[in-house]
Amino acid sequence: MSLELSASVKYWLNFFHPVLMWALLAFSIYAAYLGLQVQRTRNAQGEEKKELIKGRYNVRHYQIGSILLALMVLGAIGGMGVTYINNGKLFVGPHLLAGLGMTGLIAFSAALSPYMQKGANWARATHILVNFTLLGLFAWQAVTGVQIVQRILTQA
């Protein structure tokens, strides 16, 4: 038994991944802001620190990061799934390879959390470096993704 999707459903599935990823890019920028506020809180002293603690940036950053991890992995799998459903193959190129790299980087970044919670500065520095690398790749992925969407639209 095989499930065959209509041409219309297959076509519109093409846009789920890009819309999700653009939302996640914006969410990632917000997560970076929260992470910078966590660092600012950690380095602050006195009244400034008390005020910053009220923002609960550490809790919000951790929660947003968890959501990003889950949705980015699912979005990457979904993007590959839709490509395969519509074309019977994956197109191995820079967009796919960078996306797979991003999926690995976000998992690596999240895996550093237990070490950061125990105060390991090496883990914190690595987390920041990995996440800014990830954010740069994500921005580039957004541009290449728009190019892919434009090709889909011109083929319709």
Backbone as a ProteinNet text record, in pm:
[ID]
protein_1_A
[PRIMARY]
MSLELSASVKYWLNFFHPVLMWALLAFSIYAAYLGLQVQRTRNAQGEEKKELIKGRYNVRHYQIGSILLALMVLGAIGGMGVTYINNGKLFVGPHLLAGLGMTGLIAFSAALSPYMQKGANWARATHILVNFTLLGLFAWQAVTGVQIVQRILTQA
[TERTIARY]
84.5	0	88.7	65.7	142.4	46.7	93.3	15	64.7	-21	16.3	-51.1	30.4	-21	-60	-159.5	-200.7	-91.1	-89.9	9.2	-0.8	-122.4	-142.8	-80.6	-102.1	-44.7	107.6	161	306.4	363.6	295.4	342.9	346.4	237.6	230.7	320.2	353.1	448.1	585.4	616.9	745	767.4	660.1	672.8	671.2	639.5	635.9	776.2	874.1	1011.2	1066.3	1057.1	1112.8	1044.2	913.5	842.5	886.8	894.4	940.5	1082.3	1169.7	1309	1326.7	1250.2	1258.3	1211.6	1105.3	1058.4	1165.6	1231.2	1336.6	1459.7	1487.7	1598.4	1569.2	1448	1410.1	1416.2	1367.6	1371	1515.9	1605.3	1747.4	1812.3	1773.9	1826.7	1781	1655.3	1604.6	1679.8	1707	1782.7	1922.8	1984.6	2116.9	2110.1	2005.6	1986	1975.3	1894.6	1878.8	2011.6	2086.7	2216.4	2312.1	2310.6	2394.9	2351.1	2221.1	2171.3	2211.8	2217.5	2265.3	2409.8	2491	2632.5	2645	2562.1	2562.2	2525.2	2425.6	2384.4	2498.1	2565.1	2674.9	2787.5	2811.6	2922.8	2884.2	2755.5	2708.7	2732.3	2721.3	2737.3	2634.1	2608.7	2524.3	2381.2	2329.4	2190.5	2162	2260.8	2242.3	2218.1	2293.7	2277.4	2139.7	2096.7	1964.6	1854.5	1866.5	1767.1	1769.3	1887.7	1899.7	1847.8	1870.1	1822	1670.4	1602.2	1456.2	1407.7	1492	1456.2	1453.9	1507.3	1511.5	1563.5	1665.9	1721.1	1775.5	1834.9	1890.6	1782.5	1670.3	1560.4	1500.8	1477.3	1417.9	1511.2	1642.2	1739.3	1739.9	1738.4	1738.9	1611.6	1497.3	1370.5	1363.5	1402	1401.5	1499.4	1615.5	1714.3	1660.4	1585.8	1526.5	1425.1	1343.2	1244.1	1315.2	1418.8	1495.3	1557.1	1615.6	1675.7	1573.3	1459.2	1356.2	1304.1	1269.3	1210.2	1311.2	1437.2	1536.8	1564.8	1574.7	1597.4	1477.3	1357.1	1237	1223.2	1257.6	1251.3	1349.8	1469	1568.6	1521.4	1470.5	1418	1298.8	1211.4	1094.7	1133.3	1232.1	1277.4	1331.4	1409.1	1461.2	1348.5	1253.2	1139.9	1056.4	1024.8	944.3	1020.3	1149.5	1229.8	1225.2	1238.3	1236.1	1097.6	992.4	855.2	830.6	875.8	847.7	940.9	1060.3	1159.4	1213.7	1184.7	1236.3	1384	1442.7	1583.8	1611.4	1727	1774.6	1876	1881.7	1979.5	2097.2	2206.5	2323.5	2396.7	2393.8	2457	2483	2527.4	2562.2	2448.2	2325	2212.8	2190.2	2187.9	2168.4	2284.1	2406.4	2522.7	2536	2513.1	2518.1	2404.6	2286.7	2174.1	2203.3	2265.9	2305.1	2409.7	2502.4	2602.1	2538.1	2439.4	2367.5	2296.1	2240	2170	2268.4	2386.4	2489.7	2536.8	2553.1	2600.3	2501.9	2372.3	2275.8	2269	2285.6	2289.2	2413.7	2527	2651.4	2639	2580.6	2562.6	2475.7	2365.9	2276.1	2344.7	2431.6	2501.1	2597.5	2631.6	2720.3	2648	2514.8	2436.5	2472.6	2483.5	2516.8	2651	2746.6	2877.3	2870.1	2789.1	2772.1	2701.6	2603.7	2531.2	2622.8	2730.8	2828.3	2939	2926.2	3019.3	3142.8	3144.6	3261.8	3270.6	3367.3	3383.1	3421.6	3494.8	3530.3	3403.5	3305.5	3179.6	3100.2	3101.6	3029.8	3089.7	3221.8	3288.8	3263.2	3268.6	3242.2	3098.2	3004.8	2862.6	2840.7	2901.5	2886.3	2945.5	3064.5	3129.3	3046.9	3000.9	2920.2	2790.8	2726.2	2597.8	2609.9	2716.9	2732.7	2771.3	2845.1	2871.9	2741.2	2659.8	2529.2	2440.4	2440.5	2359	2405.6	2535.8	2588.5	2548.7	2561.7	2519.4	2369.7	2294.2	2149.4	2110.2	2175.7	2146.6	2179.4	2292.5	2329.6	2228.8	2183.7	2083.9	1954.1	1918.9	1796.5	1805.7	1920.7	1939.7	1934.9	2006.6	2006.5	1869.1	1799	1663.6	1567.7	1581.9	1497.6	1524.8	1649.7	1683.4	1615.1	1610.2	1543.9	1393.9	1333.3	1189.9	1160.6	1247.4	1227	1228.3	1318.3	1320.8	1191.5	1140.6	1013.6	900.3	897	789.4	795.8	914.7	925.3	894.4	905.5	874.1	726.5	651	507.6	426
-118.3	0	124.2	212.2	336.1	454.8	557.9	681.3	777.3	816.1	910.9	1044.6	1148	1281.9	1348.8	1432.9	1506.3	1606	1645.3	1741.4	1873.7	1913.5	2038.2	2031	1919	1901.6	1900.1	1827	1821.3	1960.7	2039.3	2174.4	2259.8	2262.4	2348.5	2301.4	2172.6	2122.6	2188.6	2230.5	2296.3	2420.2	2480.8	2609.2	2597.4	2479.7	2462.2	2478.7	2412.2	2418.7	2561.7	2634	2770.3	2863.5	2853.8	2941.2	2909.1	2779.7	2739	2788	2771.6	2809.1	2960.2	3040.5	3185.5	3224.5	3158.6	3185.4	3145.2	3032.2	2986.6	3077.3	3135.6	3231.7	3351.4	3403.3	3515.4	3473.4	3354.3	3298.8	3283.4	3245.4	3228.3	3361.1	3465.1	3598.4	3640	3609.1	3637.9	3555.4	3429.5	3343.6	3400.3	3452.7	3513.7	3635.9	3716.6	3832.4	3787	3683.6	3634.5	3581.9	3512.5	3460.7	3572.8	3679.6	3794.4	3858	3857.4	3910.7	3819.7	3690.5	3597.7	3631.8	3651.3	3686.3	3820.4	3914.6	4046.7	4034.8	3950.5	3928	3865.9	3769.5	3699	3796.1	3894.9	3987.1	4111	4133	4252.7	4237.6	4350.3	4350.3	4443.1	4420.6	4509.1	4518.6	4640.5	4666.3	4627.5	4652.6	4616.3	4465.7	4387.2	4241.1	4200.9	4262.1	4231.4	4259	4370.8	4405.5	4305.9	4270.8	4177.6	4037.8	3996.5	3864.2	3855.4	3966.7	3969.4	3934.8	3958.7	3927.5	3778.7	3698.6	3551.5	3511.6	3582.5	3557.7	3416.2	3366	3229.6	3125.1	3137.4	3041.5	3054.4	3177.8	3200.3	3152.6	3178.2	3133.5	2981.1	2915.4	2768.3	2712.8	2770.4	2723.6	2747.1	2866.1	2897.5	2805.6	2782.8	2693.4	2552.7	2504.5	2370.9	2362.7	2465.7	2470.1	2477.2	2561.3	2572.4	2439.2	2369.5	2239.5	2145.3	2132.7	2040.3	2079.8	2206.7	2249.9	2253.7	2286.2	2288.3	2146.4	2051.1	1912.3	1861.5	1884.9	1842.3	1915	2044	2119.6	2069	2031.9	1977.7	1844.8	1759.6	1630.2	1652.7	1745.7	1776	1830.1	1919.2	1973.7	1864.7	1774.6	1662.8	1569.6	1547.5	1460.1	1513.8	1642.3	1703.8	1700.5	1729.2	1724	1583.7	1483.5	1345.4	1307.8	1347.3	1318.1	1379.3	1502	1572.7	1536.1	1488.4	1466.4	1324.1	1244.3	1107.8	1099.5	1213.2	1217.9	1347	1350	1472.9	1536.5	1668.6	1740.4	1774.2	1700.6	1722.5	1845.1	1947.2	2073.4	2153.2	2276.3	2358.5	2377	2394.4	2417	2294.2	2178.1	2054.2	2030.4	2042.6	2012.8	2110.6	2238.9	2336.6	2312.8	2274.2	2243.5	2124.6	2022.1	1907.1	1948.4	2033.5	2085.2	2164.9	2245.4	2323.5	2233.2	2125	2031	1970.6	1936	1884.8	1989.5	2113.7	2220.3	2251.3	2250.7	2283.7	2171.7	2048.8	1937	1946.5	1978.6	1994.6	2107.6	2218.9	2333.5	2297.3	2227.8	2187.4	2088.8	2004.6	1905.9	1971.6	2096.1	2166.8	2217.8	2218.1	2273.6	2217.1	2084.8	2033.9	2085.7	2104.9	2155.8	2303.7	2378.4	2520.2	2536.3	2448.9	2456.6	2428.3	2356.9	2328.8	2433.3	2537.9	2649.4	2636.5	2543.4	2524.5	2637.8	2723.9	2837.9	2794.5	2684.6	2634.6	2598.3	2540.4	2501.4	2625.8	2725.4	2849.7	2918.5	2928.1	2991.8	2911.9	2780.5	2695.3	2711.5	2714.6	2732.2	2862.7	2969.6	3099.8	3095.3	3041	3031.6	2946.5	2830.9	2742.4	2811.8	2879.2	2941.3	3060.4	3137.8	3247.4	3193.9	3084.6	3017.2	2966.3	2905.6	2854.8	2967.7	3079.3	3193.9	3246	3250.7	3292.8	3196.2	3065.8	2965.5	2975.3	3000.9	3010.1	3125.4	3239.3	3354.8	3320.6	3254.7	3214.8	3114.1	3021.2	2922.2	2990.1	3096.4	3169	3225.3	3279.7	3335.8	3224.8	3116.6	3008	2941.4	2939.2	2882.9	2965.3	3097.1	3184.3	3155.5	3132.6	3099.2	2969.2	2872.1	2744.5	2767	2845.2	2874.9	2947.4	3039	3108.9	3012	2912	2810.1	2731	2696.4	2620.8	2702.9	2831.1	2918.2	2936.2	2942.2	2960.7	2832.8	2717.6	2589.4	2557.7	2628.8	2597.6	2635.3
0	0	0	-92.9	-95.1	-94	-33.1	-23	-128.7	-219.4	-324.7	-295.2	-284.8	-257.8	-389.1	-382.5	-502.7	-541.5	-666.1	-715.7	-639	-604.9	-531	-391.5	-323	-188.2	-196.7	-293.9	-311.7	-335.3	-417.8	-448.2	-321.9	-246.3	-128.4	-15.4	-11.9	88.1	72.2	-49.7	-75.8	10	57.3	125.3	277.9	330	475	535.1	476.9	527.2	525	413	413.8	513.4	525.4	620.7	763.4	795.8	929.2	954.6	858	878.2	892.9	818.7	836.8	976.4	1024.8	1161.6	1262.4	1237.2	1328.9	1323.4	1208.6	1200.6	1290.6	1283.4	1370.8	1517.6	1546.3	1681.3	1728.5	1638.1	1670.4	1707	1635.7	1667.3	1806.8	1839.2	1974	2078.7	2048.6	2141.1	2163.8	2057	2070.4	2162.3	2144.9	2232.7	2378.4	2401.6	2539.2	2593.4	2509.7	2552.8	2589.8	2512.4	2545.3	2676.9	2703	2830.9	2948.3	2923.9	3027.5	3061.5	2958.5	2978.5	3051	3012.1	3076.4	3224.2	3252.6	3392.1	3472	3410.9	3478.2	3514.8	3430.3	3453	3533.6	3554.6	3625.6	3776.3	3844.3	3989.7	4052.7	4180	4258.2	4208.6	4205.9	4167.6	4023	3937.1	3796.1	3783.2	3857.7	3852.7	3905	4013.2	4068.7	3967.4	3896.3	3794.5	3678.7	3634.2	3522.1	3557.6	3680.5	3725	3712.6	3736.5	3725.6	3584.5	3484.1	3345.9	3316.2	3406	3389.4	3250.2	3205.4	3072.1	3059	3167	3161.2	3136.5	3204	3187.5	3047.1	3005.8	2873.7	2762	2776.2	2675.6	2665.5	2779.2	2781.3	2716.3	2749	2692.4	2541.5	2497.7	2354.4	2281.5	2341.4	2281	2263.8	2361.3	2351.6	2238.3	2226.3	2117.8	1982.3	1974.6	1850.1	1810.2	1906.3	1877.8	1815.7	1880	1831.7	1694	1676.6	1549.8	1435.6	1466.8	1360.4	1309.2	1399.4	1357	1277.5	1329.2	1255.9	1122.4	1119.9	996.1	891.9	935.6	842.8	785.3	870.4	824.1	731.3	768.5	685.9	549.4	544.7	417.7	326	383.4	302.9	261.2	350.6	319	205.3	209.4	103.1	-29	-23.5	-146.8	-206.2	-121.3	-170	-223.8	-152.6	-198	-335.5	-354.5	-479	-594.5	-564.1	-670.1	-676.9	-575.7	-573.7	-540.8	-502.6	-465.8	-390	-326.2	-263.7	-356.5	-355.7	-435.4	-345.3	-362.6	-278.4	-330	-249	-284.4	-157.9	-172.9	-56.8	43.1	-5.1	86.5	175.5	116.3	193.6	289.1	239.3	323	439.3	413.2	522.5	621.6	570.4	659.4	749.7	694.6	776.6	880.3	838.2	932.6	1044.4	1009.9	1110.7	1210.3	1159.7	1247.5	1347	1299.1	1388.7	1487.7	1442.1	1530.6	1642	1609.3	1714.4	1819	1773.2	1868.5	1957	1896.7	1971.6	2073.6	2029.9	2118.2	2238.9	2212.3	2321.8	2416.3	2361.7	2444.6	2543.4	2521.2	2613.9	2738.6	2736.8	2847.6	2985.1	3000.2	3134.5	3186.3	3097.4	3138.9	3175.9	3101.4	3133.5	3267.9	3294.2	3421.3	3540.1	3514.2	3621	3624.9	3539.8	3545.2	3458.1	3363.7	3277.7	3175.2	3192.1	3100.9	2960.2	2946	2812.4	2734.7	2806.5	2742.2	2702.5	2786.7	2758.4	2636	2630.7	2516.6	2388	2398.3	2282	2235.5	2329.2	2300.4	2222.5	2268.3	2202.9	2062.3	2047.3	1916.2	1819.7	1866.8	1782.9	1741.6	1835.4	1804.3	1710.3	1719.9	1624.5	1486.7	1482.2	1355.2	1295.8	1380.2	1338.8	1286.4	1353.9	1310.9	1174.8	1153.2	1023.3	912.8	938.7	841.3	815.3	920.1	908.5	816.2	832.9	746.6	601.4	578.3	442.9	387.3	471.4	430.6	388.6	458.2	423.8	281.4	247.1	113	7.8	30.4	-68.2	-75.2	35.9	37	-47.1	-41.8	-124.5	-272.2	-306.6	-445.7	-488	-399.1	-428.9	-446.3	-357.2	-367.8	-499.2	-539.8	-666.4	-783.9	-779.1	-885.4	-887.5	-768.6	-760.4	-819.9	-786.2	-836.1	-987.1	-1044.3	-1190.3	-1265.8	-1199	-1263.5	-1259.3	-1177.3	-1160.3	-1280.7
[MASK]
++++++++++++++++++++++++++++++++++++++++++++++++++++++++++++++++++++++++++++++++++++++++++++++++++++++++++++++++++++++++++++++++++++++++++++++++++++++++++++

